[in-house]
């Protein structure tokens, strides 16, 4: 029978800043990074993280990377020093386990920076339409922009950022 654990909570802190991306500034940079990080398992700036895990005595592989520091506590007991498992994770004892630490280290790969840039520019293009206008056309150049197609919910796919991030996706 396969042993499993359940991640009950994952609390991830907000980093002090995000890596700079050419052509993206201000709040657009933070918003774009937050949306990109929602889709990937990698972090490129340090921040705190805490996992509460209900373990059955198996290996815990952190769902975020890279882990730069880690402490494990079982229940209310003293810190626990785990063995490294075959998948590069940590062998946990049975019971409720609290894992705290820090994740994130740079630099961000060029492809991830490009995904952030594409996402931010795509969202920015949607904000250029006047309030109440959902379509703009120019007959001479035969260009058409529809505001209903520029939505945050579809931006990851429509901007092309999602395709660039496939190797970095959460598992």
Rosetta silent file (secondary structure, phi, psi, omega in degrees, C-alpha in Angstrom):
SEQUENCE: XXXXXXXXXXXXXXXXXXXXXXXXXXXXXXXXXXXXXXXXXXXXXXXXXXXXXXXXXXXXXXXXXXXXXXXXXXXXXXXXXXXXXXXXXXXXXXXXXXXXXXXXXXXXXXXXXXXXXXXXXXXXXXXXXXXXXXXXXXXXXXXXXXXXXXXXXXXXXXXXXXXXXXXXXXX
SCORE:     score description
SCORE:     0.000 S_00000001
   1 L     0.000  134.823 -177.653    0.000    0.000    0.000 S_00000001
   2 L   -79.144  130.741  176.958    1.359    3.421   -0.962 S_00000001
   3 L   -83.516  142.170 -179.561    1.956    5.887    1.843 S_00000001
   4 L  -137.873  163.345  172.375    0.710    9.410    1.261 S_00000001
   5 L  -130.009  161.555  178.242    0.522   12.732    3.005 S_00000001
   6 E  -121.282  126.115  173.710   -1.922   15.580    2.736 S_00000001
   7 E   -80.644  113.315 -178.458   -0.844   19.201    2.633 S_00000001
   8 E   -79.789  -42.969  177.396   -3.428   20.863    4.845 S_00000001
   9 E  -143.761  152.531  171.337   -2.210   24.438    4.349 S_00000001
  10 E  -135.088  113.809  179.138    0.446   26.313    2.436 S_00000001
  11 E  -111.153  113.315 -176.986    1.097   29.872    3.587 S_00000001
  12 E  -111.120  127.561  178.864    3.459   31.739    1.310 S_00000001
  13 L   -72.729  166.393  176.863    4.786   35.180    2.216 S_00000001
  14 L   -94.733  131.570 -179.620    4.996   38.122   -0.166 S_00000001
  15 L   -70.413  159.791  178.069    8.536   38.963   -1.277 S_00000001
  16 L   -64.244  -35.282  178.170   10.026   42.402   -0.650 S_00000001
  17 L  -155.837  168.256  177.556   10.355   42.904   -4.407 S_00000001
  18 L  -113.422  157.053  177.767   10.134   41.027   -7.691 S_00000001
  19 L   -59.551  142.464  178.748   12.831   40.682  -10.361 S_00000001
  20 L   -68.113  144.479  177.385   12.910   43.583  -12.819 S_00000001
  21 E  -130.550  126.821 -177.893   11.466   42.983  -16.268 S_00000001
  22 L   -58.420  127.123  177.611   12.312   45.283  -19.155 S_00000001
  23 L    87.927   -0.727 -179.718    9.317   47.393  -20.138 S_00000001
  24 E  -124.486  125.467 -177.233    7.216   46.538  -17.073 S_00000001
  25 L  -136.671  171.711  173.286    7.092   48.897  -14.089 S_00000001
  26 H    60.643 -144.502 -176.413    5.078   49.835  -11.020 S_00000001
  27 H   -67.977  -24.717  178.047    2.090   47.830   -9.917 S_00000001
  28 H   -60.852  -35.247  179.551    1.943   46.053  -13.299 S_00000001
  29 H   -65.111  -48.608 -179.773    5.206   44.300  -12.403 S_00000001
  30 H   -63.973  -43.563 -179.503    3.886   42.978   -9.079 S_00000001
  31 H   -62.755  -45.155 -179.522    0.536   41.929  -10.548 S_00000001
  32 H   -63.144  -45.055  178.976    2.182   40.114  -13.461 S_00000001
  33 H   -62.328  -41.126  179.948    4.639   38.295  -11.179 S_00000001
  34 H   -62.219  -40.734  178.837    1.856   37.241   -8.799 S_00000001
  35 H   -69.733  -39.651  178.477   -0.160   35.729  -11.648 S_00000001
  36 H   -64.703  -45.161 -178.923    2.892   34.020  -13.143 S_00000001
  37 H   -64.832  -25.722  176.407    3.906   32.585   -9.756 S_00000001
  38 H   -63.151  -29.589 -175.780    0.411   31.188   -9.309 S_00000001
  39 H   -94.952  -13.272 -176.628    1.093   28.964  -12.332 S_00000001
  40 E  -120.854  162.558 -178.595    4.660   27.888  -11.615 S_00000001
  41 L   -94.116   -9.501 -174.417    6.443   26.072   -8.793 S_00000001
  42 E   -97.206  146.052  177.148    9.599   28.192   -8.879 S_00000001
  43 L  -125.223  138.387 -174.781   10.280   31.395   -6.938 S_00000001
  44 L  -113.329   -0.170  172.122   13.032   33.827   -7.862 S_00000001
  45 L  -132.716  141.411 -175.804   12.957   36.160   -4.845 S_00000001
  46 L   -64.691  143.765  172.885   13.140   34.968   -1.222 S_00000001
  47 E  -160.337  159.590 -179.554   10.010   34.710    0.907 S_00000001
  48 E   -78.267  156.484  176.622    8.788   32.730    3.891 S_00000001
  49 E  -149.807  147.255  175.081    6.659   29.629    3.540 S_00000001
  50 E  -139.049  130.284  173.528    4.855   27.301    5.936 S_00000001
  51 E  -116.100  137.596  170.005    3.287   23.940    5.171 S_00000001
  52 E  -111.197  120.844 -171.769    1.093   21.994    7.587 S_00000001
  53 E  -124.762  134.190  170.974    1.166   18.365    6.535 S_00000001
  54 E   -96.295  106.303 -171.206   -0.721   15.334    7.784 S_00000001
  55 E  -102.117  148.263  173.436    1.903   12.645    7.236 S_00000001
  56 E  -111.673   21.742  178.645    1.685    8.867    7.173 S_00000001
  57 L    86.787   37.744 -177.506    5.474    8.481    7.416 S_00000001
  58 L  -123.639 -172.868 -177.342    6.381    9.126    3.820 S_00000001
  59 E   -84.661  132.181  175.482    8.481   11.521    1.735 S_00000001
  60 E  -105.990  118.571  175.134    7.436   15.162    1.466 S_00000001
  61 L  -105.158  115.013 -177.532    8.646   16.910   -1.677 S_00000001
  62 L   -56.304  134.045 -178.929    8.063   20.667   -1.307 S_00000001
  63 L   -77.593   -4.015  175.945    5.686   21.960   -3.998 S_00000001
  64 L  -120.275  150.695 -178.062    7.700   25.194   -4.289 S_00000001
  65 E  -145.387  157.390  -10.550   11.358   25.528   -5.290 S_00000001
  66 L   -81.491  143.537  176.027   14.086   26.261   -4.563 S_00000001
  67 E   -83.290  123.284 -177.841   13.897   25.690   -0.826 S_00000001
  68 E  -101.706  -22.654  173.116   16.704   27.713    0.769 S_00000001
  69 E  -154.656  153.680 -174.746   16.069   26.860    4.434 S_00000001
  70 E  -156.002  135.899  169.313   13.772   24.465    6.234 S_00000001
  71 E  -130.356  144.073 -177.430   12.790   23.455    9.764 S_00000001
  72 E  -124.108  134.411  178.733   10.387   20.652   10.613 S_00000001
  73 E  -131.385  133.400  179.196    8.399   20.288   13.811 S_00000001
  74 E  -101.846  118.374 -179.032    6.166   17.353   14.735 S_00000001
  75 L    55.530 -129.441  178.165    3.169   18.398   16.814 S_00000001
  76 L  -101.722   10.418 -176.312    4.366   20.471   19.785 S_00000001
  77 L   -77.678  178.641  177.063    7.672   18.631   20.045 S_00000001
  78 L   -66.598  165.329  178.427   11.174   19.891   19.361 S_00000001
  79 E   -54.920  149.060 -176.886   12.391   20.306   15.781 S_00000001
  80 E  -111.338  134.039  178.218   12.739   17.097   13.786 S_00000001
  81 L  -101.338  101.868 -175.436   15.794   16.309   11.618 S_00000001
  82 L   -81.310  159.576  170.658   14.510   14.331    8.619 S_00000001
  83 L   -85.796  155.215  175.504   16.395   12.015    6.318 S_00000001
  84 E   -81.326  134.672 -179.037   16.541   12.855    2.625 S_00000001
  85 L   -89.362  174.238 -177.565   14.240   10.673    0.555 S_00000001
  86 L   -65.911  -21.606  179.486   14.842    9.053   -2.839 S_00000001
  87 L   -94.795    4.987 -178.908   13.005   11.884   -4.653 S_00000001
  88 L    89.019    5.370  178.425   15.081   14.590   -2.966 S_00000001
  89 L   -92.023 -152.945 -175.798   12.363   15.380   -0.423 S_00000001
  90 E  -127.968  130.654  177.919   12.200   14.777    3.307 S_00000001
  91 E   -78.357  118.955 -177.096   11.068   11.621    5.106 S_00000001
  92 L  -102.913  150.812  174.067    8.469   12.745    7.646 S_00000001
  93 L   -77.793  169.667  177.159    7.214   10.911   10.721 S_00000001
  94 E   -71.215  144.787  175.793    3.539   10.067   11.127 S_00000001
  95 E   118.795 -170.346  179.310    1.262   12.797   12.417 S_00000001
  96 E   -82.965  123.373 -175.086    0.720   16.510   12.019 S_00000001
  97 E  -122.396  134.658  174.458    3.925   18.156   10.838 S_00000001
  98 E  -109.055  124.198 -178.800    4.690   21.877   10.502 S_00000001
  99 E  -116.721  119.532  178.579    7.360   22.747    7.959 S_00000001
 100 E  -122.088  152.868  179.455    8.630   26.333    7.889 S_00000001
 101 E   176.310 -156.139 -179.238   11.341   27.870    5.820 S_00000001
 102 E  -133.310  139.359  174.957   12.275   30.097    2.976 S_00000001
 103 E  -126.632  153.993  173.791   11.888   29.572   -0.766 S_00000001
 104 L   110.541  128.116  175.194   13.167   31.554   -3.695 S_00000001
 105 L  -160.516  146.474 -177.349   16.499   32.381   -5.284 S_00000001
 106 L  -107.194 -175.701    4.104   17.439   34.076   -8.521 S_00000001
 107 L   -86.154  160.150  177.475   18.151   34.931  -11.133 S_00000001
 108 L   -75.046  139.349  177.175   14.974   34.261  -13.095 S_00000001
 109 L   -63.598  152.318 -178.767   15.513   32.565  -16.470 S_00000001
 110 H   -56.530  -36.290 -178.240   15.045   34.730  -19.567 S_00000001
 111 H   -67.378  -34.336  178.018   11.985   32.695  -20.633 S_00000001
 112 H   -71.802  -40.738  176.257   10.213   33.419  -17.328 S_00000001
 113 H   -60.919  -39.151  177.867   11.012   37.137  -17.620 S_00000001
 114 H   -66.449  -37.257  177.391    9.572   37.090  -21.140 S_00000001
 115 H   -63.778  -42.040  177.281    6.405   35.408  -19.848 S_00000001
 116 H   -62.136  -44.228  179.618    6.001   38.156  -17.231 S_00000001
 117 H   -61.427  -46.138  179.880    6.526   40.814  -19.917 S_00000001
 118 H   -62.357  -43.981 -179.643    3.974   39.240  -22.267 S_00000001
 119 H   -61.872  -48.004 -178.539    1.392   38.857  -19.517 S_00000001
 120 H   -62.580  -43.023 -179.246    1.811   42.462  -18.332 S_00000001
 121 H   -67.189  -36.169  179.251    1.662   43.897  -21.857 S_00000001
 122 H   -64.897  -47.008  178.674   -1.431   41.853  -22.666 S_00000001
 123 H   -64.338  -40.715  179.251   -3.290   43.092  -19.583 S_00000001
 124 H   -61.893  -36.808  179.168   -2.108   46.648  -20.256 S_00000001
 125 H   -62.379  -35.704  179.060   -3.509   46.497  -23.808 S_00000001
 126 H   -68.793  -29.522 -178.063   -6.952   45.747  -22.421 S_00000001
 127 L   -79.437   -6.154 -179.480   -6.868   48.785  -20.164 S_00000001
 128 L   -81.678  -14.206  177.760   -6.372   51.155  -23.106 S_00000001
 129 L   -76.048  139.073  178.757   -9.950   50.828  -24.288 S_00000001
 130 L   -62.635  152.956  179.469  -12.240   53.577  -22.996 S_00000001
 131 L   -57.165  133.186  179.042  -14.729   52.662  -20.274 S_00000001
 132 L    88.712  -11.585  179.476  -17.866   51.146  -21.787 S_00000001
 133 L   -96.568  127.296  178.148  -16.167   50.294  -25.104 S_00000001
 134 L  -116.151    2.457  177.460  -15.757   46.619  -25.793 S_00000001
 135 E  -153.821  137.212  177.927  -14.688   46.835  -29.441 S_00000001
 136 E  -134.211  130.561 -179.840  -12.502   49.157  -31.454 S_00000001
 137 E  -129.743  149.247  173.989  -11.957   48.837  -35.211 S_00000001
 138 E  -127.451  112.274 -175.075   -9.870   50.673  -37.756 S_00000001
 139 L   -66.044  -38.115 -175.044  -11.083   50.136  -41.305 S_00000001
 140 L   -66.336  -36.485 -179.612   -7.982   51.328  -43.145 S_00000001
 141 L  -101.979   -4.012 -177.893   -5.662   48.830  -41.442 S_00000001
 142 L    53.441   49.908  178.217   -8.370   46.264  -40.768 S_00000001
 143 E  -108.891  136.203  179.605   -7.362   46.032  -37.092 S_00000001
 144 E  -135.838  132.402  175.670   -9.869   45.023  -34.472 S_00000001
 145 E  -122.548  127.109  177.191   -9.504   44.865  -30.681 S_00000001
 146 E  -111.970  121.470 -178.848  -12.248   43.374  -28.581 S_00000001
 147 H   -63.369  -29.886 -179.423  -12.174   44.203  -24.892 S_00000001
 148 H   -71.416  -15.655  177.196  -14.097   41.079  -23.958 S_00000001
 149 H   -90.618  -11.461  178.635  -11.207   38.988  -25.300 S_00000001
 150 L  -103.672   80.063 -179.118   -8.681   40.822  -23.126 S_00000001
 151 L  -121.138  147.080  178.775   -9.614   39.446  -19.745 S_00000001
 152 H   -57.418  -31.854 -178.282   -7.333   38.513  -16.839 S_00000001
 153 H   -69.133  -25.458  179.575   -8.812   35.030  -16.769 S_00000001
 154 H  -106.179   -1.835 -173.512   -7.668   34.338  -20.335 S_00000001
 155 H   -62.434  -37.364 -178.323   -4.485   36.433  -20.292 S_00000001
 156 H   -60.761  -43.138 -179.930   -2.133   33.557  -19.433 S_00000001
 157 H   -78.236  -47.024 -174.569   -3.200   31.616  -22.527 S_00000001
 158 H   -69.453  -27.630 -179.574   -3.881   34.505  -24.908 S_00000001
 159 L   -80.884  -15.756 -176.436   -0.621   36.332  -24.162 S_00000001
 160 L    89.237   -3.655 -179.369    1.499   33.251  -24.857 S_00000001
 161 H   -63.711  -39.120 -179.168    2.964   33.345  -21.335 S_00000001
 162 H   -59.876  -39.294  178.441    1.472   29.959  -20.451 S_00000001
 163 H   -64.650  -38.843  179.396    3.275   28.238  -23.318 S_00000001
 164 H   -67.314  -27.339 -173.306    6.608   29.673  -22.205 S_00000001
 165 L   -91.386    0.962 -176.181    6.066   28.466  -18.630 S_00000001
 166 H   -51.089  -42.823  179.763    5.360   24.794  -19.344 S_00000001
 167 H   -69.391  -12.617 -175.078    8.714   23.546  -17.970 S_00000001
 168 H  -107.751    3.168 -174.712    8.148   25.515  -14.748 S_00000001
 169 E   -61.745  157.270  173.465    4.544   24.488  -14.032 S_00000001
 170 L   -68.392  150.060  178.698    3.327   23.154  -10.719 S_00000001
 171 L  -102.954    0.000    0.000    3.096   19.387  -10.536 S_00000001
